[in-house]
Short mmCIF file of C-alpha atoms and ligand atoms in Angstrom, two decimals:
data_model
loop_
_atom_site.label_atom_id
_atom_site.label_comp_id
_atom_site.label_asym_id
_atom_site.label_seq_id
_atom_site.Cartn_x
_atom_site.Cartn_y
_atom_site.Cartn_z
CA UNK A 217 94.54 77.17 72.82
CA UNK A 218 94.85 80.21 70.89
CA UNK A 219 94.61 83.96 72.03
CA UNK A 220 90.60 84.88 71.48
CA UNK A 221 89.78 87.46 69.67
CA UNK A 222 87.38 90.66 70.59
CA UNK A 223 88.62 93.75 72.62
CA UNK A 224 89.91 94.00 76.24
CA UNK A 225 88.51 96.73 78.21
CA UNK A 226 90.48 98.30 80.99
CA UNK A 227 91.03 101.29 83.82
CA UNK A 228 94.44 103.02 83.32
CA UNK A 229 95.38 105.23 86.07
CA UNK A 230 94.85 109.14 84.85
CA UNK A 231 96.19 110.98 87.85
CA UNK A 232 97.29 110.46 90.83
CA UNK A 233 94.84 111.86 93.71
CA UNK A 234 94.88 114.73 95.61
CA UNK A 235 92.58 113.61 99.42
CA UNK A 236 89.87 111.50 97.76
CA UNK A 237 89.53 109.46 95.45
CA UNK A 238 86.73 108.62 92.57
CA UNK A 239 86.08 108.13 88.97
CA UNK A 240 88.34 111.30 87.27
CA UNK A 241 91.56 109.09 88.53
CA UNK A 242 91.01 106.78 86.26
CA UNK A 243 90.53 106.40 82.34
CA UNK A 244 88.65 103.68 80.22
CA UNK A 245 90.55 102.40 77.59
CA UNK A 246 89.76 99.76 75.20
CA UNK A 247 92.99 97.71 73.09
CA UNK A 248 93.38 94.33 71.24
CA UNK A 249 93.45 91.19 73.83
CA UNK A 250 97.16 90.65 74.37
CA UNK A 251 98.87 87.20 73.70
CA UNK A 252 101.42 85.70 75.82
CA UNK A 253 105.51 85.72 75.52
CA UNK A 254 107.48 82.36 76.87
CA UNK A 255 106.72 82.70 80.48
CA UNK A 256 103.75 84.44 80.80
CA UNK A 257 100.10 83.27 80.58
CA UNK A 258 97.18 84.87 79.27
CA UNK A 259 94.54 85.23 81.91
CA UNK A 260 90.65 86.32 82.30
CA UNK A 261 90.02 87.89 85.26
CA UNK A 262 86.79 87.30 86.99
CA UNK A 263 86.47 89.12 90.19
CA UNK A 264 88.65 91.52 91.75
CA UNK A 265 89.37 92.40 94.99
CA UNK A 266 88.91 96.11 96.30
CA UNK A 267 91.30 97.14 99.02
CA UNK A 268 92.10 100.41 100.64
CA UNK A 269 95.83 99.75 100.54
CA UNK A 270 95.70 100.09 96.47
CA UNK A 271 95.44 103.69 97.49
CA UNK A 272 98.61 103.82 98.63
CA UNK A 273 100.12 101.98 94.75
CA UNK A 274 98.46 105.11 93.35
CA UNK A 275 99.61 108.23 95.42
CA UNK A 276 103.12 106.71 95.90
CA UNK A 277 105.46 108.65 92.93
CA UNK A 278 106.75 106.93 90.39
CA UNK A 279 110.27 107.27 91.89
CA UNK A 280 109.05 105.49 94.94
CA UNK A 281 107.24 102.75 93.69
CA UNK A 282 104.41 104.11 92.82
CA UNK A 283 102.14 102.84 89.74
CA UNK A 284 103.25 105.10 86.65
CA UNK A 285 100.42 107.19 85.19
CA UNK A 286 98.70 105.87 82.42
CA UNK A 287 99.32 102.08 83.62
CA UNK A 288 96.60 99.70 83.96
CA UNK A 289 95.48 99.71 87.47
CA UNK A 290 96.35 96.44 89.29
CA UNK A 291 95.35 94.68 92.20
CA UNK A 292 94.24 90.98 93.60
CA UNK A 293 92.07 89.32 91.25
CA UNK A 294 90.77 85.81 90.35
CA UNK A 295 90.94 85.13 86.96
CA UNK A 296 91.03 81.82 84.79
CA UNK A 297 94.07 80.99 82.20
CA UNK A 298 93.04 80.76 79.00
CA UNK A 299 96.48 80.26 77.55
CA UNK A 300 99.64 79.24 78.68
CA UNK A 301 103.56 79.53 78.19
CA UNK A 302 103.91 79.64 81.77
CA UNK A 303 105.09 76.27 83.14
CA UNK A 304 103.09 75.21 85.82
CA UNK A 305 99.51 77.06 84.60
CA UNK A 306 97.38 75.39 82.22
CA UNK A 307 93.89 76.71 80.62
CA UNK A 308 90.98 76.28 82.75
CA UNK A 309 93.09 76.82 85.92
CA UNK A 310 92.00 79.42 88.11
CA UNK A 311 94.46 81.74 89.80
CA UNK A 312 94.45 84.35 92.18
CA UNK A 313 97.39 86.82 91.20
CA UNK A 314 98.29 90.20 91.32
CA UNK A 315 96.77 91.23 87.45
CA UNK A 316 95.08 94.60 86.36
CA UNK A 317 91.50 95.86 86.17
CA UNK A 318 90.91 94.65 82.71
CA UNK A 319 89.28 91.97 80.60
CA UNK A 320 92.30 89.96 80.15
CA UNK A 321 95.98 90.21 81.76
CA UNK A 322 99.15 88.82 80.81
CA UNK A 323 101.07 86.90 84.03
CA UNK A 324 104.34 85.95 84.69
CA UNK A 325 103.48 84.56 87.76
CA UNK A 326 105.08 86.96 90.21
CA UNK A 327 104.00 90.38 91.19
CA UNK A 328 103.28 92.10 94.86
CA UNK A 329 102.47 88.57 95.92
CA UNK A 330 102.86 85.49 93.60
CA UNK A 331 100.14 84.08 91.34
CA UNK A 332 98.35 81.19 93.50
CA UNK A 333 95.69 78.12 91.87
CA UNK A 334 92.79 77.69 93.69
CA UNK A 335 90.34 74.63 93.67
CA UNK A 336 87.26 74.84 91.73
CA UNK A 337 85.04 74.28 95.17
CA UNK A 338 86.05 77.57 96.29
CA UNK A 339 84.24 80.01 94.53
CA UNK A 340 86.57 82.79 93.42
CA UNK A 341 84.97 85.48 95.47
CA UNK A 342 85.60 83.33 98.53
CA UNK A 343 89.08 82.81 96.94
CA UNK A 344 89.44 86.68 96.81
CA UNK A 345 88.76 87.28 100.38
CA UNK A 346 88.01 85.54 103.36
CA UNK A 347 90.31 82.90 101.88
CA UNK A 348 92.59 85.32 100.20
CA UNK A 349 94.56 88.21 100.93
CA UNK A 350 92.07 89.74 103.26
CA UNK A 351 91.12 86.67 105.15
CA UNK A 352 95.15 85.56 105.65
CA UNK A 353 96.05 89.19 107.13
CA UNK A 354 92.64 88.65 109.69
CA UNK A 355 93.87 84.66 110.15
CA UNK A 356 97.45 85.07 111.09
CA UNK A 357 97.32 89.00 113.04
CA UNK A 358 94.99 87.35 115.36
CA UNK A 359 96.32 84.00 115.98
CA UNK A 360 100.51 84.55 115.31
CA UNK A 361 100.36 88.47 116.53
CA UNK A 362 97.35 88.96 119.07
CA UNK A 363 97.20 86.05 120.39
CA UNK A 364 94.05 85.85 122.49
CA UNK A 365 93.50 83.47 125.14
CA UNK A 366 89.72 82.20 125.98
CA UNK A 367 88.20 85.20 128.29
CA UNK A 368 90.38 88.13 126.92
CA UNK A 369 88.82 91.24 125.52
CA UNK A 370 89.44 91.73 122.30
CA UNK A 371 88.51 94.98 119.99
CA UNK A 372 88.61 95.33 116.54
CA UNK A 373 88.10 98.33 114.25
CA UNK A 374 86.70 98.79 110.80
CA UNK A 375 85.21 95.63 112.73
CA UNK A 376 82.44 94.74 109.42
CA UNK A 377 84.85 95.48 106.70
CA UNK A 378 86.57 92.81 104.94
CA UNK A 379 89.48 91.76 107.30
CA UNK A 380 87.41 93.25 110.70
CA UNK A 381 84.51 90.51 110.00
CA UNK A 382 87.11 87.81 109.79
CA UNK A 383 89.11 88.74 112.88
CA UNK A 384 86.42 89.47 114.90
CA UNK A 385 85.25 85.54 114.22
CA UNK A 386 88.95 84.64 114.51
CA UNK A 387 89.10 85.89 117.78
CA UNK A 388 85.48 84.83 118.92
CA UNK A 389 86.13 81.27 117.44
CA UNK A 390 89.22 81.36 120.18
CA UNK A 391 87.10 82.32 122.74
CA UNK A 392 88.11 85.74 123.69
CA UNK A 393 84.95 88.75 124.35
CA UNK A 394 85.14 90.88 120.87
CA UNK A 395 83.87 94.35 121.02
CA UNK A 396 83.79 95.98 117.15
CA UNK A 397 83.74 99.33 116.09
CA UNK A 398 82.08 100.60 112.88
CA UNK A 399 80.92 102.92 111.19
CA UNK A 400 76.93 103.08 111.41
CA UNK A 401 73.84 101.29 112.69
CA UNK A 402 73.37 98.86 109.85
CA UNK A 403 77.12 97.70 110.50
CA UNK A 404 76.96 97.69 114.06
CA UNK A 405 73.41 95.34 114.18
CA UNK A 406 75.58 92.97 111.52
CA UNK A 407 78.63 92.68 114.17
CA UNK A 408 75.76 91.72 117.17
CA UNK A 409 73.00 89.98 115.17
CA UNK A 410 75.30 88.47 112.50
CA UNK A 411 78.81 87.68 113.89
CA UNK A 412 77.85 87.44 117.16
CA UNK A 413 80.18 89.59 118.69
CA UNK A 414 79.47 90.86 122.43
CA UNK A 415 79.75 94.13 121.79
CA UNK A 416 79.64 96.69 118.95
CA UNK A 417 80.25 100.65 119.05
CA UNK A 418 79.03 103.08 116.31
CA UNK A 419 82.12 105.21 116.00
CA UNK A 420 79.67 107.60 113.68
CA UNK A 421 77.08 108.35 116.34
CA UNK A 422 79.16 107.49 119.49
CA UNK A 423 81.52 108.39 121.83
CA UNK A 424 84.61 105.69 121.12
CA UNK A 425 86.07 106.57 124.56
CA UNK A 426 83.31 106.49 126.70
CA UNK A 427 81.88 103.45 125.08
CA UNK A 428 84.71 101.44 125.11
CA UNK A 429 84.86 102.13 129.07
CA UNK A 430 81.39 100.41 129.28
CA UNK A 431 82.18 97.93 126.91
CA UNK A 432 85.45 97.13 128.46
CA UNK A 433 85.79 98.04 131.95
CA UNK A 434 88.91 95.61 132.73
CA UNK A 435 90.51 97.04 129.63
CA UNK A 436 91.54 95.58 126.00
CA UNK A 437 93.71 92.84 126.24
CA UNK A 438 94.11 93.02 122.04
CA UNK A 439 93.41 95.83 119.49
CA UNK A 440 93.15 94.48 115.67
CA UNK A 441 93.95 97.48 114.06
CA UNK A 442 92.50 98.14 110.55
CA UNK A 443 92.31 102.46 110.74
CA UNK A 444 94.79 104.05 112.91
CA UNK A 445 94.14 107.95 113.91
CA UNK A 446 91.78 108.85 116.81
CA UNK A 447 90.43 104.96 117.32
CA UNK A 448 94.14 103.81 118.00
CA UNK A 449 94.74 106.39 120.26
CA UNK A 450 91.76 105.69 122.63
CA UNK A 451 92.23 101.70 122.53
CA UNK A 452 95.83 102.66 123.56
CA UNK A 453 94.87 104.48 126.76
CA UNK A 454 92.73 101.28 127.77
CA UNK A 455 95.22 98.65 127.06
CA UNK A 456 95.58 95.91 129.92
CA UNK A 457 99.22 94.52 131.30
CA UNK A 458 100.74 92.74 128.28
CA UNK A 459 98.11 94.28 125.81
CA UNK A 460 98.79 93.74 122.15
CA UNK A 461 97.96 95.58 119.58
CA UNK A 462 97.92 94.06 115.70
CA UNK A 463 98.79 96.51 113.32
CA UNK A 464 96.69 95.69 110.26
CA UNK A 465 95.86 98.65 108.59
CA UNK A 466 95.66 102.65 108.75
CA UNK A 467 92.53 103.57 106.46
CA UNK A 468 92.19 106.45 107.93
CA UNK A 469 95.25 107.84 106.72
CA UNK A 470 95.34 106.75 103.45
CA UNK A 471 95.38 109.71 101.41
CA UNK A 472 96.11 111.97 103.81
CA UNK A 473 98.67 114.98 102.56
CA UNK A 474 100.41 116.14 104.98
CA UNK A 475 100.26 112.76 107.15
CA UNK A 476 98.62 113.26 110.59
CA UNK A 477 101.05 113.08 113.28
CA UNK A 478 100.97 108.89 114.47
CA UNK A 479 99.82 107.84 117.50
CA UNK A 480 99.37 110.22 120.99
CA UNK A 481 98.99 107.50 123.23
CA UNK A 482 102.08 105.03 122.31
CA UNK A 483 103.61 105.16 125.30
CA UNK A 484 100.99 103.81 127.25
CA UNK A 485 102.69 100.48 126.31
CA UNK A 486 105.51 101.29 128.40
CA UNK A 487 103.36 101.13 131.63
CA UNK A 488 101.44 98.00 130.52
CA UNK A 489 104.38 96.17 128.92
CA UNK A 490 102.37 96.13 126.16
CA UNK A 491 103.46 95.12 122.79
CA UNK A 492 102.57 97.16 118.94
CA UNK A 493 103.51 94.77 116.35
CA UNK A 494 102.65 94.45 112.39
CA UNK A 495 101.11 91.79 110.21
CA UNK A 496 101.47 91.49 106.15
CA UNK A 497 100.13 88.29 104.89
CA UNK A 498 102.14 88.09 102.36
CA UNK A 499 104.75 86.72 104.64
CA UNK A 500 102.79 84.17 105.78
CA UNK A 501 102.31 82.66 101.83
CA UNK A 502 103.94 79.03 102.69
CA UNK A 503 100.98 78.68 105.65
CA UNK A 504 98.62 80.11 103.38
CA UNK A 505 96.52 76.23 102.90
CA UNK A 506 96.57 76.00 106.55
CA UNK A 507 94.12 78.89 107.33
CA UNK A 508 92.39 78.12 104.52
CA UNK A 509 92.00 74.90 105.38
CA UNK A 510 90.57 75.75 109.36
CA UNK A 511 88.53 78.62 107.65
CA UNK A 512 86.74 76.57 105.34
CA UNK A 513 85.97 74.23 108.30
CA UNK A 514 84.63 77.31 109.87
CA UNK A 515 82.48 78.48 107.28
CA UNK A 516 80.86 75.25 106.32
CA UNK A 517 79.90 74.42 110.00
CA UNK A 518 78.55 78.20 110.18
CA UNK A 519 81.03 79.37 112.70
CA UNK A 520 82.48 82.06 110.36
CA UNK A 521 80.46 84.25 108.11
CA UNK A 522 82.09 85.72 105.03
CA UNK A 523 80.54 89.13 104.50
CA UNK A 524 80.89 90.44 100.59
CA UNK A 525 79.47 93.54 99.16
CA UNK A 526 79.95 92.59 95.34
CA UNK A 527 79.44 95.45 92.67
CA UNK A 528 78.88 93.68 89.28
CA UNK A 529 80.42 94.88 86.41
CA UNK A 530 84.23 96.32 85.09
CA UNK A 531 82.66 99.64 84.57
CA UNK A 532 81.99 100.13 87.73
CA UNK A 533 86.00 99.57 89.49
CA UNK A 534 86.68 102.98 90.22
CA UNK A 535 83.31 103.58 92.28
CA UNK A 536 83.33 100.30 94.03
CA UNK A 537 87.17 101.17 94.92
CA UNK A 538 85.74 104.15 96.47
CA UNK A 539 83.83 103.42 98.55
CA UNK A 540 86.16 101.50 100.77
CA UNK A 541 86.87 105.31 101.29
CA UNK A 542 83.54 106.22 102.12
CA UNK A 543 82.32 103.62 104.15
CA UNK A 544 79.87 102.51 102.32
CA UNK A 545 81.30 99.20 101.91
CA UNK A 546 79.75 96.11 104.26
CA UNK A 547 82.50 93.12 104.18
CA UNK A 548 84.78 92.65 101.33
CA UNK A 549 84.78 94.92 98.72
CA UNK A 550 84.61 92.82 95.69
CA UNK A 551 84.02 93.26 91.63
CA UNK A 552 82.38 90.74 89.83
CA UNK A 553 83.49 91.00 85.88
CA UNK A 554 82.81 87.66 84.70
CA UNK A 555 82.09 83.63 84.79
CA UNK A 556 84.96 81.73 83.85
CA UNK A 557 84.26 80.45 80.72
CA UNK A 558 86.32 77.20 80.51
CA UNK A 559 85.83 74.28 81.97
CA UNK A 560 87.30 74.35 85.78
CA UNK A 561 89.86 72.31 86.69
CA UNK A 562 90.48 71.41 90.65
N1 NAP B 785 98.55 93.90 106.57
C1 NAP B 785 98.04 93.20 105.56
O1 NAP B 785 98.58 92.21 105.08
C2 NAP B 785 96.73 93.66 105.01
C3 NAP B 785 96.03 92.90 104.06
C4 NAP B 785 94.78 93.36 103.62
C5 NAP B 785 94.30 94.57 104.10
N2 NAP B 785 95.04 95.30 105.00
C6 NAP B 785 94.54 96.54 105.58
O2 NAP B 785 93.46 96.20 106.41
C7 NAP B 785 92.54 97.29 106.45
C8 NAP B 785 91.15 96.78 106.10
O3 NAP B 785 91.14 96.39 104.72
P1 NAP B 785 89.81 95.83 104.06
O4 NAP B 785 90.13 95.44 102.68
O5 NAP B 785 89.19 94.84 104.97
O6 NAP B 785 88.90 97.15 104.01
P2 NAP B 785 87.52 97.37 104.77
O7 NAP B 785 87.78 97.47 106.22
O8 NAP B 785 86.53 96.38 104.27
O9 NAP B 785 87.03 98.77 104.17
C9 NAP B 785 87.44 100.00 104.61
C10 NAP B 785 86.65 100.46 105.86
O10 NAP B 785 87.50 101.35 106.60
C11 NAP B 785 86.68 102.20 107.35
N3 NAP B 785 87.13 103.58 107.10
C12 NAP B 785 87.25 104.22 105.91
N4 NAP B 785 87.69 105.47 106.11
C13 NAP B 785 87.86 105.60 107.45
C14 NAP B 785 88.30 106.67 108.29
N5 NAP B 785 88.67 107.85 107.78
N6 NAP B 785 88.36 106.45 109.64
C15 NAP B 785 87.99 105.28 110.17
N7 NAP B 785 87.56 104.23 109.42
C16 NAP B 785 87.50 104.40 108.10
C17 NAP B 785 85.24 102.03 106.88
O11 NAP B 785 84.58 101.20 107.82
P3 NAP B 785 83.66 101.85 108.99
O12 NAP B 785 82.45 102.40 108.30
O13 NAP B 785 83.35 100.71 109.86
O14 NAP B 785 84.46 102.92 109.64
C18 NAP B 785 85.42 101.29 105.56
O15 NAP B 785 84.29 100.52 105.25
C19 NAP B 785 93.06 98.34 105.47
O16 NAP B 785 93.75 99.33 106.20
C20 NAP B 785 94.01 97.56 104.58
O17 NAP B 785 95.01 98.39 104.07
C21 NAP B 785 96.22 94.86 105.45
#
């Protein structure tokens, strides 16, 4: 197939920022659709995935890995090969790779985390999160780091964003009690009325400490953590013998210049033998079909509930990539760009 014509529209990074970040970061810039070398593949990407962690791509330097101004942003997206001197990637394929917040990308395949097909049943916003990235890191830091056993109490924070939803489930689906915390009513009635968690805590409007000692009066057995700061601190103090706490995530230091100082409470562990330990999904790539597997399972017999919040349209990246920074964001952050336009192969 050849290269089609017509212009590809993209978001360069314009500067780095400085505490938040929004729209002035960023630049629209509009080129000639690339065509591929030997071993790469042209690609249209469809939906891509939002993250708070593509904050940190953007304030790192240059000199320490950091994406270079003027570069097209990049992140996790789902896109469809349209042409192919790639071995192993044919048109019509659809691929969830590491690619940049444009029309079209050129692959080689490798990237933060390697290029991945998925089948044509998954729908690639599914594909994208709670069976991609987002829904591996909630998968694997609750069953291969936290660990809960049927009866434990298990709390989760950012608890209706994208990887919260899942692990709350996760953990529910194993049987442990799952208190959330979020960030506002409407979040909060999701987690109860939704999920069906046991217990949710408006970390806006309430007292994290206090409820957590109503919620929890034997203690946390497991903290999923997806923010860090203040919220880590007080499900430290409550940890039970043997707690474990997941480190997912720190959104609430993302951006933060200088860094707040880490955790108060850490050595609580040492009097409840308790264990801190990190997840990055990445590493688990080769057990990647496995979750997906079980989560699909879950989803179709209604035991899991993927929760999106889908902007439509490229235009609108660097807003929807804000406002995993302003909470406005319930479930996975996603961007819809466009239909894949070839027929789908499985
Ligand atoms: N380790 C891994 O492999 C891996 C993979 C994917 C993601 N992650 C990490 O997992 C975490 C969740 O990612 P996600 O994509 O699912 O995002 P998300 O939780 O859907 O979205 C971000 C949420 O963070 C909360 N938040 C934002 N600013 C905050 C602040 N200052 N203090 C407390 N909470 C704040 C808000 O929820 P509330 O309104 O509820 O506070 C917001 O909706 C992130 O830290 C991300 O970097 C890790």
């Amino acid at each position: 197939m050849r290269t089609p014509t017509g212009i590809n529209r993209r978001w360069v990074l314009a500067k780095r920022p400085e505490g938040k970040v929004d729209q002035s970061n960023f630049r629209w810039e509009e080129g000639p659709i690339p065509s591929p070398a030997d071993g790469q593949a042209l690609v249209r990407n469809l939906w891509i995935s939002l993250h708070p962690t593509a904050l940190l791509s953007i304030i790192a330097p240059e000199s320490k890995g950091g994406l270079p101004v003027g570069e097209v942003m990049q992140g996790d997206i789902a896109s469809q090969v349209i042409e192919s001197r790639l071995p192993g990637f044919e048109p019509g394929d659809l691929i969830d790779s590491f690619a940049g917040w444009e029309d079209y990308s050129l692959t080689d395949g490798q990237g933060w985390i390697p290029a991945r097909k998925f089948s044509s049943d998954i729908p690639p916003n599914l594909a994208l999160g709670t069976l991609g990235v987002t829904g591996m890191a909630a998968y694997f830091g609750v069953l291969e780091v936290g660990r809960p056993r049927s009866g434990e109490t298990f709390v989760v924070s950012a608890a209706a964003g994208g990887v919260g939803s899942v692990a709350a489930q996760v953990a529910k689906i194993q049987g442990a009690r799952v208190v959330g915390i979020a960030g506002g009513k409407e979040k909060c009635d999701w987690l109860l009325n939704e999920a069906g968690l046991d217990g949710a805590i408006d970390h806006r409007t309430e007292d994290v400490g206090k409820r957590l000692d109503e919620l929890c009066p034997q203690g946390i057995d497991i903290y999923f953590d997806n923010v860090g700061g203040a919220i880590l601190d007080e499900a430290l103090k409550r940890l039970r013998q043997k707690g474990r706490v997941v480190l997912c995530g720190g959104t609430s230091r993302y951006g933060k210049s200088p860094l707040p100082p880490g955790p108060t409470n850490y050595l609580d562990l040492v009097m409840v033998n308790g264990r801190m330990e990190g997840i990055l999904a990445k590493d688990y790539l080769p057990r990647f079909p496995e979750a997906v597997a079980a989560m699909k399972d879950w989803i179709r017999s209604g035991r899991l509930k993927s929760k999106e919040d889908i902007v439509v349209g490229l235009e609108n990246a660097p807003a929807a990539f804000a406002r995993n920074f302003t909470s406005e964001n319930i479930g996975k952050q996603l961007l819809k760009i466009a239909e894949p336009p070839l027929p789908l192969r499985s």
